[in-house]
Amino acid sequence: MRHPGPGDRVFVNFIARLDDGTTIEESAEDTPVEAVIGAGTINPAFDEALRGMAEGESSTVTLPPEKAYGKYNKRLVFRIKRKKLDIKCDPEPGDLVRVGLPDGRKAPVTVISIDAKNVTVDANHPHAGETIHYTLTLVRMIPDTEA
């Protein structure tokens, strides 16, 4: 049985779960994610795990916060004046809104609380600070013809 190597194209189904088993993301069973081994387009831990798998095999890769969505950073929780939010309706706690950055780009933040003048937001990824368990299934592999 051949295992994927550098340059091989792989098609992978995945399920991402939290420590409590809650599924936070998964690929559609009929639409696996496509990647090239060694191209640097997927998490290095996934690349390494896939190199040891054969078609049809599954493997679980556990990523600590610093290798997943990062550690939770309290400095990314801050207040913004309501009038500075570029939104059409009143936000509610838990809503995802976009805020303008100094360079002109917009970034998504989660609304934490609201008062008459300000909105407190959290710019951390929703799963920052959490360990994520990915179950990868190698659906198909196409060998690199240039190897």
PDB file of C-alpha atoms in Angstrom:
ATOM      1  CA  MET A   1       0.000   0.000   0.000  1.00  0.00           C
ATOM      2  CA  ARG A   2       1.422   3.368  -1.040  1.00  0.00           C
ATOM      3  CA  HIS A   3       1.385   6.332   1.321  1.00  0.00           C
ATOM      4  CA  PRO A   4       1.263   9.945   0.133  1.00  0.00           C
ATOM      5  CA  GLY A   5       4.564  11.715  -0.370  1.00  0.00           C
ATOM      6  CA  PRO A   6       5.710  15.172  -1.486  1.00  0.00           C
ATOM      7  CA  GLY A   7       3.778  16.430  -4.496  1.00  0.00           C
ATOM      8  CA  ASP A   8       0.993  13.844  -4.235  1.00  0.00           C
ATOM      9  CA  ARG A   9      -2.530  15.258  -4.428  1.00  0.00           C
ATOM     10  CA  VAL A  10      -4.795  14.040  -1.608  1.00  0.00           C
ATOM     11  CA  PHE A  11      -8.525  14.273  -1.023  1.00  0.00           C
ATOM     12  CA  VAL A  12      -9.439  14.271   2.658  1.00  0.00           C
ATOM     13  CA  ASN A  13     -12.617  14.287   4.707  1.00  0.00           C
ATOM     14  CA  PHE A  14     -12.295  15.733   8.194  1.00  0.00           C
ATOM     15  CA  ILE A  15     -14.239  16.356  11.370  1.00  0.00           C
ATOM     16  CA  ALA A  16     -13.038  18.889  13.958  1.00  0.00           C
ATOM     17  CA  ARG A  17     -14.193  18.387  17.548  1.00  0.00           C
ATOM     18  CA  LEU A  18     -13.672  20.099  20.891  1.00  0.00           C
ATOM     19  CA  ASP A  19     -12.595  18.234  24.039  1.00  0.00           C
ATOM     20  CA  ASP A  20     -16.265  17.681  24.953  1.00  0.00           C
ATOM     21  CA  GLY A  21     -16.932  16.025  21.567  1.00  0.00           C
ATOM     22  CA  THR A  22     -18.825  18.951  20.040  1.00  0.00           C
ATOM     23  CA  THR A  23     -18.316  19.059  16.265  1.00  0.00           C
ATOM     24  CA  ILE A  24     -17.238  22.548  15.195  1.00  0.00           C
ATOM     25  CA  GLU A  25     -16.432  21.926  11.540  1.00  0.00           C
ATOM     26  CA  GLU A  26     -16.501  19.108   9.029  1.00  0.00           C
ATOM     27  CA  SER A  27     -16.077  18.565   5.333  1.00  0.00           C
ATOM     28  CA  ALA A  28     -19.027  17.447   3.250  1.00  0.00           C
ATOM     29  CA  GLU A  29     -18.765  13.687   2.777  1.00  0.00           C
ATOM     30  CA  ASP A  30     -19.190  13.994  -0.993  1.00  0.00           C
ATOM     31  CA  THR A  31     -16.769  16.944  -1.263  1.00  0.00           C
ATOM     32  CA  PRO A  32     -13.423  16.105   0.339  1.00  0.00           C
ATOM     33  CA  VAL A  33     -10.823  18.811   0.836  1.00  0.00           C
ATOM     34  CA  GLU A  34      -8.022  18.732  -1.738  1.00  0.00           C
ATOM     35  CA  ALA A  35      -4.381  19.401  -0.870  1.00  0.00           C
ATOM     36  CA  VAL A  36      -0.871  18.682  -2.127  1.00  0.00           C
ATOM     37  CA  ILE A  37       1.476  16.966   0.306  1.00  0.00           C
ATOM     38  CA  GLY A  38       4.477  19.136   1.154  1.00  0.00           C
ATOM     39  CA  ALA A  39       3.092  22.263  -0.528  1.00  0.00           C
ATOM     40  CA  GLY A  40       2.581  24.105   2.772  1.00  0.00           C
ATOM     41  CA  THR A  41      -1.129  24.679   2.157  1.00  0.00           C
ATOM     42  CA  ILE A  42      -2.364  22.579   5.101  1.00  0.00           C
ATOM     43  CA  ASN A  43      -1.416  22.443   8.755  1.00  0.00           C
ATOM     44  CA  PRO A  44       1.988  20.707   9.078  1.00  0.00           C
ATOM     45  CA  ALA A  45       0.497  18.208  11.556  1.00  0.00           C
ATOM     46  CA  PHE A  46      -2.102  17.188   8.946  1.00  0.00           C
ATOM     47  CA  ASP A  47       0.601  16.881   6.280  1.00  0.00           C
ATOM     48  CA  GLU A  48       2.639  14.598   8.554  1.00  0.00           C
ATOM     49  CA  ALA A  49      -0.365  12.430   9.511  1.00  0.00           C
ATOM     50  CA  LEU A  50      -1.455  12.002   5.884  1.00  0.00           C
ATOM     51  CA  ARG A  51       2.025  10.817   4.869  1.00  0.00           C
ATOM     52  CA  GLY A  52       1.507   7.767   7.089  1.00  0.00           C
ATOM     53  CA  MET A  53      -1.985   6.881   5.851  1.00  0.00           C
ATOM     54  CA  ALA A  54      -3.316   4.733   3.027  1.00  0.00           C
ATOM     55  CA  GLU A  55      -6.525   5.410   1.110  1.00  0.00           C
ATOM     56  CA  GLY A  56      -9.545   4.691   3.297  1.00  0.00           C
ATOM     57  CA  GLU A  57      -7.627   5.056   6.574  1.00  0.00           C
ATOM     58  CA  SER A  58      -8.470   7.551   9.307  1.00  0.00           C
ATOM     59  CA  SER A  59      -6.255   9.213  11.885  1.00  0.00           C
ATOM     60  CA  THR A  60      -6.879  11.695  14.698  1.00  0.00           C
ATOM     61  CA  VAL A  61      -4.628  14.730  15.031  1.00  0.00           C
ATOM     62  CA  THR A  62      -4.889  16.753  18.245  1.00  0.00           C
ATOM     63  CA  LEU A  63      -3.854  20.387  18.066  1.00  0.00           C
ATOM     64  CA  PRO A  64      -3.232  22.379  21.254  1.00  0.00           C
ATOM     65  CA  PRO A  65      -4.470  25.989  21.179  1.00  0.00           C
ATOM     66  CA  GLU A  66      -1.157  27.444  19.977  1.00  0.00           C
ATOM     67  CA  LYS A  67      -1.220  25.145  16.908  1.00  0.00           C
ATOM     68  CA  ALA A  68      -4.951  25.505  16.271  1.00  0.00           C
ATOM     69  CA  TYR A  69      -6.619  28.915  16.660  1.00  0.00           C
ATOM     70  CA  GLY A  70      -4.133  30.415  19.106  1.00  0.00           C
ATOM     71  CA  LYS A  71      -4.181  31.105  22.816  1.00  0.00           C
ATOM     72  CA  TYR A  72      -6.972  33.305  24.123  1.00  0.00           C
ATOM     73  CA  ASN A  73      -5.716  36.898  24.316  1.00  0.00           C
ATOM     74  CA  LYS A  74      -7.548  39.162  26.801  1.00  0.00           C
ATOM     75  CA  ARG A  75      -6.148  42.229  25.015  1.00  0.00           C
ATOM     76  CA  LEU A  76      -8.347  41.379  22.018  1.00  0.00           C
ATOM     77  CA  VAL A  77     -11.469  42.165  24.053  1.00  0.00           C
ATOM     78  CA  PHE A  78     -12.195  45.892  23.802  1.00  0.00           C
ATOM     79  CA  ARG A  79     -14.899  48.547  23.634  1.00  0.00           C
ATOM     80  CA  ILE A  80     -15.938  50.418  20.506  1.00  0.00           C
ATOM     81  CA  LYS A  81     -18.275  53.368  20.257  1.00  0.00           C
ATOM     82  CA  ARG A  82     -21.549  52.157  18.743  1.00  0.00           C
ATOM     83  CA  LYS A  83     -21.473  54.863  16.078  1.00  0.00           C
ATOM     84  CA  LYS A  84     -18.126  53.494  14.777  1.00  0.00           C
ATOM     85  CA  LEU A  85     -19.692  50.138  13.910  1.00  0.00           C
ATOM     86  CA  ASP A  86     -20.618  49.956  10.246  1.00  0.00           C
ATOM     87  CA  ILE A  87     -23.772  47.897  10.633  1.00  0.00           C
ATOM     88  CA  LYS A  88     -27.394  48.385   9.639  1.00  0.00           C
ATOM     89  CA  CYS A  89     -29.112  46.972  12.751  1.00  0.00           C
ATOM     90  CA  ASP A  90     -28.501  46.879  16.487  1.00  0.00           C
ATOM     91  CA  PRO A  91     -26.099  44.060  17.371  1.00  0.00           C
ATOM     92  CA  GLU A  92     -26.831  41.539  20.102  1.00  0.00           C
ATOM     93  CA  PRO A  93     -24.395  39.590  22.276  1.00  0.00           C
ATOM     94  CA  GLY A  94     -23.029  36.669  20.282  1.00  0.00           C
ATOM     95  CA  ASP A  95     -23.400  38.419  16.908  1.00  0.00           C
ATOM     96  CA  LEU A  96     -20.438  38.482  14.575  1.00  0.00           C
ATOM     97  CA  VAL A  97     -19.781  41.976  13.178  1.00  0.00           C
ATOM     98  CA  ARG A  98     -16.960  43.532  11.169  1.00  0.00           C
ATOM     99  CA  VAL A  99     -14.884  46.422  12.467  1.00  0.00           C
ATOM    100  CA  GLY A 100     -12.564  48.678  10.500  1.00  0.00           C
ATOM    101  CA  LEU A 101      -8.838  48.367  11.050  1.00  0.00           C
ATOM    102  CA  PRO A 102      -6.356  51.267  10.739  1.00  0.00           C
ATOM    103  CA  ASP A 103      -5.110  49.900   7.388  1.00  0.00           C
ATOM    104  CA  GLY A 104      -8.628  49.996   5.915  1.00  0.00           C
ATOM    105  CA  ARG A 105      -9.317  46.257   6.100  1.00  0.00           C
ATOM    106  CA  LYS A 106     -12.221  44.862   8.106  1.00  0.00           C
ATOM    107  CA  ALA A 107     -11.964  42.171  10.769  1.00  0.00           C
ATOM    108  CA  PRO A 108     -14.694  39.986  12.272  1.00  0.00           C
ATOM    109  CA  VAL A 109     -15.338  40.330  16.009  1.00  0.00           C
ATOM    110  CA  THR A 110     -17.903  38.799  18.354  1.00  0.00           C
ATOM    111  CA  VAL A 111     -20.208  41.121  20.300  1.00  0.00           C
ATOM    112  CA  ILE A 112     -19.882  40.471  24.043  1.00  0.00           C
ATOM    113  CA  SER A 113     -22.052  43.226  25.533  1.00  0.00           C
ATOM    114  CA  ILE A 114     -23.771  46.479  24.599  1.00  0.00           C
ATOM    115  CA  ASP A 115     -24.661  49.651  26.456  1.00  0.00           C
ATOM    116  CA  ALA A 116     -26.077  52.986  25.298  1.00  0.00           C
ATOM    117  CA  LYS A 117     -22.809  54.259  23.804  1.00  0.00           C
ATOM    118  CA  ASN A 118     -20.428  51.319  23.487  1.00  0.00           C
ATOM    119  CA  VAL A 119     -20.175  47.760  22.249  1.00  0.00           C
ATOM    120  CA  THR A 120     -17.676  45.381  23.872  1.00  0.00           C
ATOM    121  CA  VAL A 121     -16.249  42.968  21.311  1.00  0.00           C
ATOM    122  CA  ASP A 122     -13.899  39.999  21.273  1.00  0.00           C
ATOM    123  CA  ALA A 123     -11.491  39.746  18.320  1.00  0.00           C
ATOM    124  CA  ASN A 124     -10.202  36.295  19.306  1.00  0.00           C
ATOM    125  CA  HIS A 125     -11.179  33.387  17.072  1.00  0.00           C
ATOM    126  CA  PRO A 126     -14.289  31.748  18.600  1.00  0.00           C
ATOM    127  CA  HIS A 127     -12.180  28.649  19.397  1.00  0.00           C
ATOM    128  CA  ALA A 128      -9.037  30.443  20.616  1.00  0.00           C
ATOM    129  CA  GLY A 129      -7.666  28.766  23.722  1.00  0.00           C
ATOM    130  CA  GLU A 130      -9.232  25.405  22.875  1.00  0.00           C
ATOM    131  CA  THR A 131      -7.665  22.089  21.923  1.00  0.00           C
ATOM    132  CA  ILE A 132      -9.085  20.811  18.628  1.00  0.00           C
ATOM    133  CA  HIS A 133      -9.240  17.133  17.652  1.00  0.00           C
ATOM    134  CA  TYR A 134      -9.298  16.531  13.895  1.00  0.00           C
ATOM    135  CA  THR A 135     -10.251  13.140  12.487  1.00  0.00           C
ATOM    136  CA  LEU A 136      -8.795  12.915   8.977  1.00  0.00           C
ATOM    137  CA  THR A 137      -9.854  10.280   6.447  1.00  0.00           C
ATOM    138  CA  LEU A 138      -7.737   9.872   3.313  1.00  0.00           C
ATOM    139  CA  VAL A 139     -10.384   9.389   0.634  1.00  0.00           C
ATOM    140  CA  ARG A 140      -8.169   9.382  -2.429  1.00  0.00           C
ATOM    141  CA  MET A 141      -4.602  10.014  -3.508  1.00  0.00           C
ATOM    142  CA  ILE A 142      -3.232  10.950  -6.920  1.00  0.00           C
ATOM    143  CA  PRO A 143       0.522  10.320  -7.114  1.00  0.00           C
ATOM    144  CA  ASP A 144       2.758  13.124  -8.351  1.00  0.00           C
ATOM    145  CA  THR A 145       3.789  12.119 -11.873  1.00  0.00           C
ATOM    146  CA  GLU A 146       6.961  14.243 -11.637  1.00  0.00           C
ATOM    147  CA  ALA A 147       8.374  12.357  -8.643  1.00  0.00           C
TER     148      ALA A 147
END
